[in-house]
Amino acid sequence: MSSVANERVLVLDFGSQLAQLIARRVREQHVYCEIVRHDITAERLKELAPKGIILSGGPNSVYDEGAPQCDPRLFELGIPVLGICYGMQLACQALGGEVKNVPSREYGRAHLQVDDASDLFAGVHRETEVWMSHGDQVTAIADDFEPLAHTGTCPYAAVRHKRSPVYGLQFHPEVTHTVEGKTLLANFVRNVCGCAGTWRLGDFADETITRVRDQVGSDRVICGLSGGVDSSVVAALLARAIGPQLSCILVDNGLLRKDEERAVVEEFSTHFQTDLHVVKAEERFLRQLTGIVDPQEKRRRIGHEFIACFKEEADKIKDARYLAQGTLYPDVIESGASADGPADTIKLHHNVGGLPEELGFDLIEPLRDLFKDEVRQLGLQLGLPEEIVWRHPFPGPGLAVRCLGEVTREKLDMLREADAIVVGEIKAEGLYRATSQAFAVLLPVQSVGVMGDSRTYDNAICVRSVNTDDFMTADWSHLPHELLSRIATRIINEVKGVNRVVYDISSKPPATIEWE
C-alpha cells in the first residue's frame, strides 16, 4: 500500500468496470485513492486507516451463490462508507435491508428526485439526471436507514444510515452521464469523510524524488525510452532525482514513427542532459520479421529481439543496479500485482514484473501509483514539452502491427510518411487533443487507380482515429469531411506507392483499436 498521501480513500472492487473511474474521480478532489480487494479484512482496513471507503458496483446479484461479499465488520469501524449500485445493495442487505430483482429495471439515464438535500446531496438540484445500470434494487430498508432520493421506479435511489456514516447510491456518480456526480463524490470525500484535499502531484514528485535518491544511493539506474509519455516522464523524474546516475537506452528498431528517434534524442540529450544510449537495430528487427505475416508472431519476435538488444547495451553500462519502468496504477491492479489489490488478474502487462529476471536488475517503478492523466500532468510539471506529454499511445511492436502482412523497409517508409500526414493534419485542425488515438495503417491490398492519365496498381492506406476514456472501449472519431479530404489528397499526392485512402468507422468492440 502506497505511502504517497497522508489521507486516502479506498475503493473495494466487486468486479466493476468503473472501479478505476471511481478512483480517478476521488483523486480529482485532491484526495489520494486506491483500489483494493473486495474481501479485505476489517483488521487490515483498520490498519490502513482510510478516511473513507467506497464499495464499487459489480455484475453479480447479492443473493447469488458465490457472489462477492465484503467483511461485514467494516461497517462497525466508524469509517464513512459509500456503496454504489451493487455496493449499496450489499451494504443495505448486510444491515437489515432487502434486495430483489425487479421487473422495472433501469439502464441508462434516469430522472432523480432528491428528498434530502443535506450532506451527501448538498448543492445538488432537487431534480437531476443520473446514470442507472441495474436489474436488482433495494426494495426495503431497515429502520436504521432513511431514503435520500428516488426515481419513478426506484424508491430508494439513495439512502443514509441514521447513526453510522453509511450511504448508498443505486446510480453511478462516477460517470459523466450523472450530471452532478462530481458534486456528490466531492460531498462524500470532503464533507462526510472530512478530507482536506491536500494531495498534489507536485508533492508526489517531491516525495518520489526523495524516495528514489534514498533507494538508489550511489548506484546507477537504467531506463528504457520508447518516445511514449510513460517512459519519458519516468526518465524526466529520475533525471531530476539522480541526474548523472541515470542512463537511458533507446532501441531504434526501425519501427518508430517519423522523426521519433530525433525528437527523443534531442529532448533527453540536450534539455535533460541524460546519458543516452541509442541502439541502431533496424537491420536486426527487419531480419526477424522477414516473411512473417502472423500478428502474434510479429509481436513475439519483436519482443524477443528487443530484450536481446536491451540486454547487450545494458551490459555495457557499469555500476547499473536498477531498471526503471513506466508501470502505471491500472497496470498494477489489472495484473493483481498489489497485495491489497483486486483478487483476480485481468490481464498481464509487459511492465508489471519487468523485463526478464536474467537481466539482473532491481526494479524502480516511480509511476505505479498514478493514472495516465496524472502522469501527463506530472510530465508538464517536470518540464516535458506538450508534444511528448500529449502524444497519442503507440503500440510496443511499433509500426509492425500497422503494416499488415510482411514488414519491409519500403512499406515502413511509406507508412511513416502517411502516418505523419494523418497526425499533422489532425493537429493543424486543432483536434489532436480531442482525439484519443489517430494513425495510418498500410493494407496488404493493391487496387487500380488513375494518376496523370496513367493506370496505377498501388497500395491502400486506412486512416484510423478513435475517441475513448479508458481504451477498453472506443468509438471512431467523427472527423470533419473536409479534414478527411485533405488527409486523403495529401497522402495520395505525396506518398509514392499509394493511390487509395479509406477511413475506418468501426468501434471497439467488436473491432480493436489497432488492426493487429
PDB file of C-alpha atoms in Angstrom, residues 168-327:
ATOM      1  CA  GLY A 168     -25.807   4.157  -0.652  1.00  0.00           C
ATOM      2  CA  LEU A 169     -26.412   5.252  -4.253  1.00  0.00           C
ATOM      3  CA  GLN A 170     -28.263   2.999  -6.696  1.00  0.00           C
ATOM      4  CA  PHE A 171     -26.878   5.038  -9.616  1.00  0.00           C
ATOM      5  CA  HIS A 172     -23.293   5.695 -10.731  1.00  0.00           C
ATOM      6  CA  PRO A 173     -21.960   9.122  -9.692  1.00  0.00           C
ATOM      7  CA  GLU A 174     -18.563   8.434 -11.279  1.00  0.00           C
ATOM      8  CA  VAL A 175     -19.766   8.549 -14.909  1.00  0.00           C
ATOM      9  CA  THR A 176     -20.189  11.797 -16.806  1.00  0.00           C
ATOM     10  CA  HIS A 177     -23.820  10.898 -17.610  1.00  0.00           C
ATOM     11  CA  THR A 178     -24.667  11.592 -13.957  1.00  0.00           C
ATOM     12  CA  VAL A 179     -24.765  15.345 -14.315  1.00  0.00           C
ATOM     13  CA  GLU A 180     -23.923  16.229 -10.701  1.00  0.00           C
ATOM     14  CA  GLY A 181     -21.946  13.106  -9.878  1.00  0.00           C
ATOM     15  CA  LYS A 182     -18.737  15.005  -9.178  1.00  0.00           C
ATOM     16  CA  THR A 183     -20.577  17.126  -6.612  1.00  0.00           C
ATOM     17  CA  LEU A 184     -21.899  14.006  -4.889  1.00  0.00           C
ATOM     18  CA  LEU A 185     -18.456  12.403  -4.688  1.00  0.00           C
ATOM     19  CA  ALA A 186     -16.932  15.687  -3.548  1.00  0.00           C
ATOM     20  CA  ASN A 187     -19.546  15.905  -0.785  1.00  0.00           C
ATOM     21  CA  PHE A 188     -18.723  12.382   0.363  1.00  0.00           C
ATOM     22  CA  VAL A 189     -14.963  12.853   0.261  1.00  0.00           C
ATOM     23  CA  ARG A 190     -14.807  16.365   1.706  1.00  0.00           C
ATOM     24  CA  ASN A 191     -17.910  16.732   3.906  1.00  0.00           C
ATOM     25  CA  VAL A 192     -18.634  13.198   5.065  1.00  0.00           C
ATOM     26  CA  CYS A 193     -15.074  11.828   5.220  1.00  0.00           C
ATOM     27  CA  GLY A 194     -13.568  15.147   6.282  1.00  0.00           C
ATOM     28  CA  CYS A 195     -10.692  15.014   3.776  1.00  0.00           C
ATOM     29  CA  ALA A 196      -8.793  18.277   3.429  1.00  0.00           C
ATOM     30  CA  GLY A 197      -7.925  17.627  -0.218  1.00  0.00           C
ATOM     31  CA  THR A 198      -4.210  18.320   0.157  1.00  0.00           C
ATOM     32  CA  TRP A 199      -2.853  15.697  -2.265  1.00  0.00           C
ATOM     33  CA  ARG A 200      -0.966  17.352  -5.123  1.00  0.00           C
ATOM     34  CA  LEU A 201       1.137  15.901  -7.907  1.00  0.00           C
ATOM     35  CA  GLY A 202       3.867  18.365  -7.029  1.00  0.00           C
ATOM     36  CA  ASP A 203       4.055  16.835  -3.563  1.00  0.00           C
ATOM     37  CA  PHE A 204       4.066  13.393  -5.129  1.00  0.00           C
ATOM     38  CA  ALA A 205       7.016  14.369  -7.330  1.00  0.00           C
ATOM     39  CA  ASP A 206       8.992  15.751  -4.377  1.00  0.00           C
ATOM     40  CA  GLU A 207       8.304  12.661  -2.264  1.00  0.00           C
ATOM     41  CA  THR A 208       9.169  10.306  -5.135  1.00  0.00           C
ATOM     42  CA  ILE A 209      12.413  12.140  -5.901  1.00  0.00           C
ATOM     43  CA  THR A 210      13.466  11.836  -2.253  1.00  0.00           C
ATOM     44  CA  ARG A 211      12.483   8.154  -2.112  1.00  0.00           C
ATOM     45  CA  VAL A 212      14.403   7.337  -5.317  1.00  0.00           C
ATOM     46  CA  ARG A 213      17.520   9.117  -4.046  1.00  0.00           C
ATOM     47  CA  ASP A 214      17.393   7.153  -0.807  1.00  0.00           C
ATOM     48  CA  GLN A 215      16.817   3.863  -2.619  1.00  0.00           C
ATOM     49  CA  VAL A 216      19.472   4.294  -5.302  1.00  0.00           C
ATOM     50  CA  GLY A 217      22.256   5.821  -3.234  1.00  0.00           C
ATOM     51  CA  SER A 218      25.351   5.988  -5.425  1.00  0.00           C
ATOM     52  CA  ASP A 219      24.270   3.249  -7.864  1.00  0.00           C
ATOM     53  CA  ARG A 220      23.240   3.743 -11.491  1.00  0.00           C
ATOM     54  CA  VAL A 221      19.743   3.386 -12.928  1.00  0.00           C
ATOM     55  CA  ILE A 222      18.870   2.310 -16.476  1.00  0.00           C
ATOM     56  CA  CYS A 223      15.651   3.496 -18.098  1.00  0.00           C
ATOM     57  CA  GLY A 224      14.319   2.269 -21.419  1.00  0.00           C
ATOM     58  CA  LEU A 225      12.984   5.096 -23.581  1.00  0.00           C
ATOM     59  CA  SER A 226      10.326   4.482 -26.201  1.00  0.00           C
ATOM     60  CA  GLY A 227       9.196   8.000 -27.067  1.00  0.00           C
ATOM     61  CA  GLY A 228       5.921   7.436 -25.232  1.00  0.00           C
ATOM     62  CA  VAL A 229       4.700   9.563 -22.350  1.00  0.00           C
ATOM     63  CA  ASP A 230       5.155   6.957 -19.586  1.00  0.00           C
ATOM     64  CA  SER A 231       8.832   6.218 -20.188  1.00  0.00           C
ATOM     65  CA  SER A 232       9.537   9.891 -20.890  1.00  0.00           C
ATOM     66  CA  VAL A 233       8.016  11.006 -17.567  1.00  0.00           C
ATOM     67  CA  VAL A 234       9.920   8.283 -15.700  1.00  0.00           C
ATOM     68  CA  ALA A 235      13.168   9.464 -17.297  1.00  0.00           C
ATOM     69  CA  ALA A 236      12.405  13.121 -16.539  1.00  0.00           C
ATOM     70  CA  LEU A 237      11.574  12.289 -12.913  1.00  0.00           C
ATOM     71  CA  LEU A 238      14.756  10.254 -12.470  1.00  0.00           C
ATOM     72  CA  ALA A 239      16.841  12.921 -14.182  1.00  0.00           C
ATOM     73  CA  ARG A 240      15.544  15.342 -11.562  1.00  0.00           C
ATOM     74  CA  ALA A 241      16.243  12.847  -8.779  1.00  0.00           C
ATOM     75  CA  ILE A 242      19.666  11.403  -9.579  1.00  0.00           C
ATOM     76  CA  GLY A 243      20.949  13.385 -12.579  1.00  0.00           C
ATOM     77  CA  PRO A 244      24.203  11.847 -13.896  1.00  0.00           C
ATOM     78  CA  GLN A 245      23.457   8.458 -12.294  1.00  0.00           C
ATOM     79  CA  LEU A 246      20.744   7.856 -14.909  1.00  0.00           C
ATOM     80  CA  SER A 247      21.413   6.108 -18.206  1.00  0.00           C
ATOM     81  CA  CYS A 248      18.657   5.854 -20.823  1.00  0.00           C
ATOM     82  CA  ILE A 249      18.512   3.304 -23.618  1.00  0.00           C
ATOM     83  CA  LEU A 250      16.550   3.920 -26.806  1.00  0.00           C
ATOM     84  CA  VAL A 251      16.308   0.914 -29.100  1.00  0.00           C
ATOM     85  CA  ASP A 252      15.715   2.190 -32.624  1.00  0.00           C
ATOM     86  CA  ASN A 253      14.115  -0.910 -34.082  1.00  0.00           C
ATOM     87  CA  GLY A 254      13.209   0.756 -37.368  1.00  0.00           C
ATOM     88  CA  LEU A 255       9.551   0.559 -36.363  1.00  0.00           C
ATOM     89  CA  LEU A 256       9.252   4.041 -34.848  1.00  0.00           C
ATOM     90  CA  ARG A 257       7.170   6.932 -36.163  1.00  0.00           C
ATOM     91  CA  LYS A 258       8.689   9.580 -38.401  1.00  0.00           C
ATOM     92  CA  ASP A 259      11.384  11.632 -36.641  1.00  0.00           C
ATOM     93  CA  GLU A 260      10.674   9.880 -33.342  1.00  0.00           C
ATOM     94  CA  GLU A 261      14.272   8.967 -32.635  1.00  0.00           C
ATOM     95  CA  ARG A 262      15.419  12.522 -33.364  1.00  0.00           C
ATOM     96  CA  ALA A 263      12.818  14.010 -31.010  1.00  0.00           C
ATOM     97  CA  VAL A 264      13.753  11.664 -28.138  1.00  0.00           C
ATOM     98  CA  VAL A 265      17.483  12.215 -28.613  1.00  0.00           C
ATOM     99  CA  GLU A 266      17.030  15.977 -28.708  1.00  0.00           C
ATOM    100  CA  GLU A 267      14.922  16.047 -25.564  1.00  0.00           C
ATOM    101  CA  PHE A 268      16.985  13.696 -23.431  1.00  0.00           C
ATOM    102  CA  SER A 269      20.475  14.662 -24.516  1.00  0.00           C
ATOM    103  CA  THR A 270      20.027  18.450 -24.509  1.00  0.00           C
ATOM    104  CA  HIS A 271      17.135  19.503 -22.280  1.00  0.00           C
ATOM    105  CA  PHE A 272      17.718  16.888 -19.560  1.00  0.00           C
ATOM    106  CA  GLN A 273      21.380  16.204 -20.430  1.00  0.00           C
ATOM    107  CA  THR A 274      20.901  12.490 -19.833  1.00  0.00           C
ATOM    108  CA  ASP A 275      23.410   9.754 -20.573  1.00  0.00           C
ATOM    109  CA  LEU A 276      21.529   8.449 -23.607  1.00  0.00           C
ATOM    110  CA  HIS A 277      22.438   5.271 -25.450  1.00  0.00           C
ATOM    111  CA  VAL A 278      20.829   4.801 -28.884  1.00  0.00           C
ATOM    112  CA  VAL A 279      20.904   1.266 -30.265  1.00  0.00           C
ATOM    113  CA  LYS A 280      20.620   1.232 -34.059  1.00  0.00           C
ATOM    114  CA  ALA A 281      18.924  -2.085 -34.607  1.00  0.00           C
ATOM    115  CA  GLU A 282      16.736  -1.671 -37.687  1.00  0.00           C
ATOM    116  CA  GLU A 283      18.514  -4.412 -39.639  1.00  0.00           C
ATOM    117  CA  ARG A 284      18.211  -6.898 -36.769  1.00  0.00           C
ATOM    118  CA  PHE A 285      14.483  -6.396 -36.412  1.00  0.00           C
ATOM    119  CA  LEU A 286      13.773  -6.467 -40.144  1.00  0.00           C
ATOM    120  CA  ARG A 287      15.647  -9.762 -40.409  1.00  0.00           C
ATOM    121  CA  GLN A 288      13.461 -11.190 -37.660  1.00  0.00           C
ATOM    122  CA  LEU A 289      10.327 -10.025 -39.487  1.00  0.00           C
ATOM    123  CA  THR A 290      11.238 -11.312 -42.941  1.00  0.00           C
ATOM    124  CA  GLY A 291       8.404 -13.445 -44.302  1.00  0.00           C
ATOM    125  CA  ILE A 292       6.318 -13.115 -41.106  1.00  0.00           C
ATOM    126  CA  VAL A 293       2.651 -12.171 -41.526  1.00  0.00           C
ATOM    127  CA  ASP A 294       1.015 -13.508 -38.343  1.00  0.00           C
ATOM    128  CA  PRO A 295       0.461 -10.620 -35.881  1.00  0.00           C
ATOM    129  CA  GLN A 296       1.217 -12.651 -32.763  1.00  0.00           C
ATOM    130  CA  GLU A 297       4.433 -13.983 -34.257  1.00  0.00           C
ATOM    131  CA  LYS A 298       5.425 -10.417 -35.162  1.00  0.00           C
ATOM    132  CA  ARG A 299       4.907  -9.355 -31.572  1.00  0.00           C
ATOM    133  CA  ARG A 300       6.796 -12.346 -30.188  1.00  0.00           C
ATOM    134  CA  ARG A 301       9.828 -11.809 -32.418  1.00  0.00           C
ATOM    135  CA  ILE A 302       9.923  -8.065 -31.788  1.00  0.00           C
ATOM    136  CA  GLY A 303       9.699  -8.581 -28.024  1.00  0.00           C
ATOM    137  CA  HIS A 304      12.424 -11.211 -28.036  1.00  0.00           C
ATOM    138  CA  GLU A 305      14.761  -9.090 -30.144  1.00  0.00           C
ATOM    139  CA  PHE A 306      14.096  -6.012 -28.021  1.00  0.00           C
ATOM    140  CA  ILE A 307      15.143  -7.839 -24.873  1.00  0.00           C
ATOM    141  CA  ALA A 308      18.307  -9.072 -26.587  1.00  0.00           C
ATOM    142  CA  CYS A 309      19.217  -5.567 -27.794  1.00  0.00           C
ATOM    143  CA  PHE A 310      18.440  -4.004 -24.438  1.00  0.00           C
ATOM    144  CA  LYS A 311      20.500  -6.552 -22.529  1.00  0.00           C
ATOM    145  CA  GLU A 312      23.509  -6.143 -24.795  1.00  0.00           C
ATOM    146  CA  GLU A 313      23.510  -2.378 -24.296  1.00  0.00           C
ATOM    147  CA  ALA A 314      22.754  -2.585 -20.576  1.00  0.00           C
ATOM    148  CA  ASP A 315      25.749  -4.871 -20.072  1.00  0.00           C
ATOM    149  CA  LYS A 316      27.977  -2.037 -21.335  1.00  0.00           C
ATOM    150  CA  ILE A 317      26.819   0.328 -18.589  1.00  0.00           C
ATOM    151  CA  LYS A 318      28.949  -0.044 -15.475  1.00  0.00           C
ATOM    152  CA  ASP A 319      27.598   0.018 -11.917  1.00  0.00           C
ATOM    153  CA  ALA A 320      23.987  -0.306 -13.104  1.00  0.00           C
ATOM    154  CA  ARG A 321      21.863  -1.931 -10.419  1.00  0.00           C
ATOM    155  CA  TYR A 322      18.345  -0.656 -11.107  1.00  0.00           C
ATOM    156  CA  LEU A 323      15.944  -0.738 -14.026  1.00  0.00           C
ATOM    157  CA  ALA A 324      13.257   1.964 -14.153  1.00  0.00           C
ATOM    158  CA  GLN A 325       9.908   1.243 -15.813  1.00  0.00           C
ATOM    159  CA  GLY A 326       6.787   3.227 -16.616  1.00  0.00           C
ATOM    160  CA  THR A 327       4.347   0.921 -14.816  1.00  0.00           C
TER     161      THR A 327
END
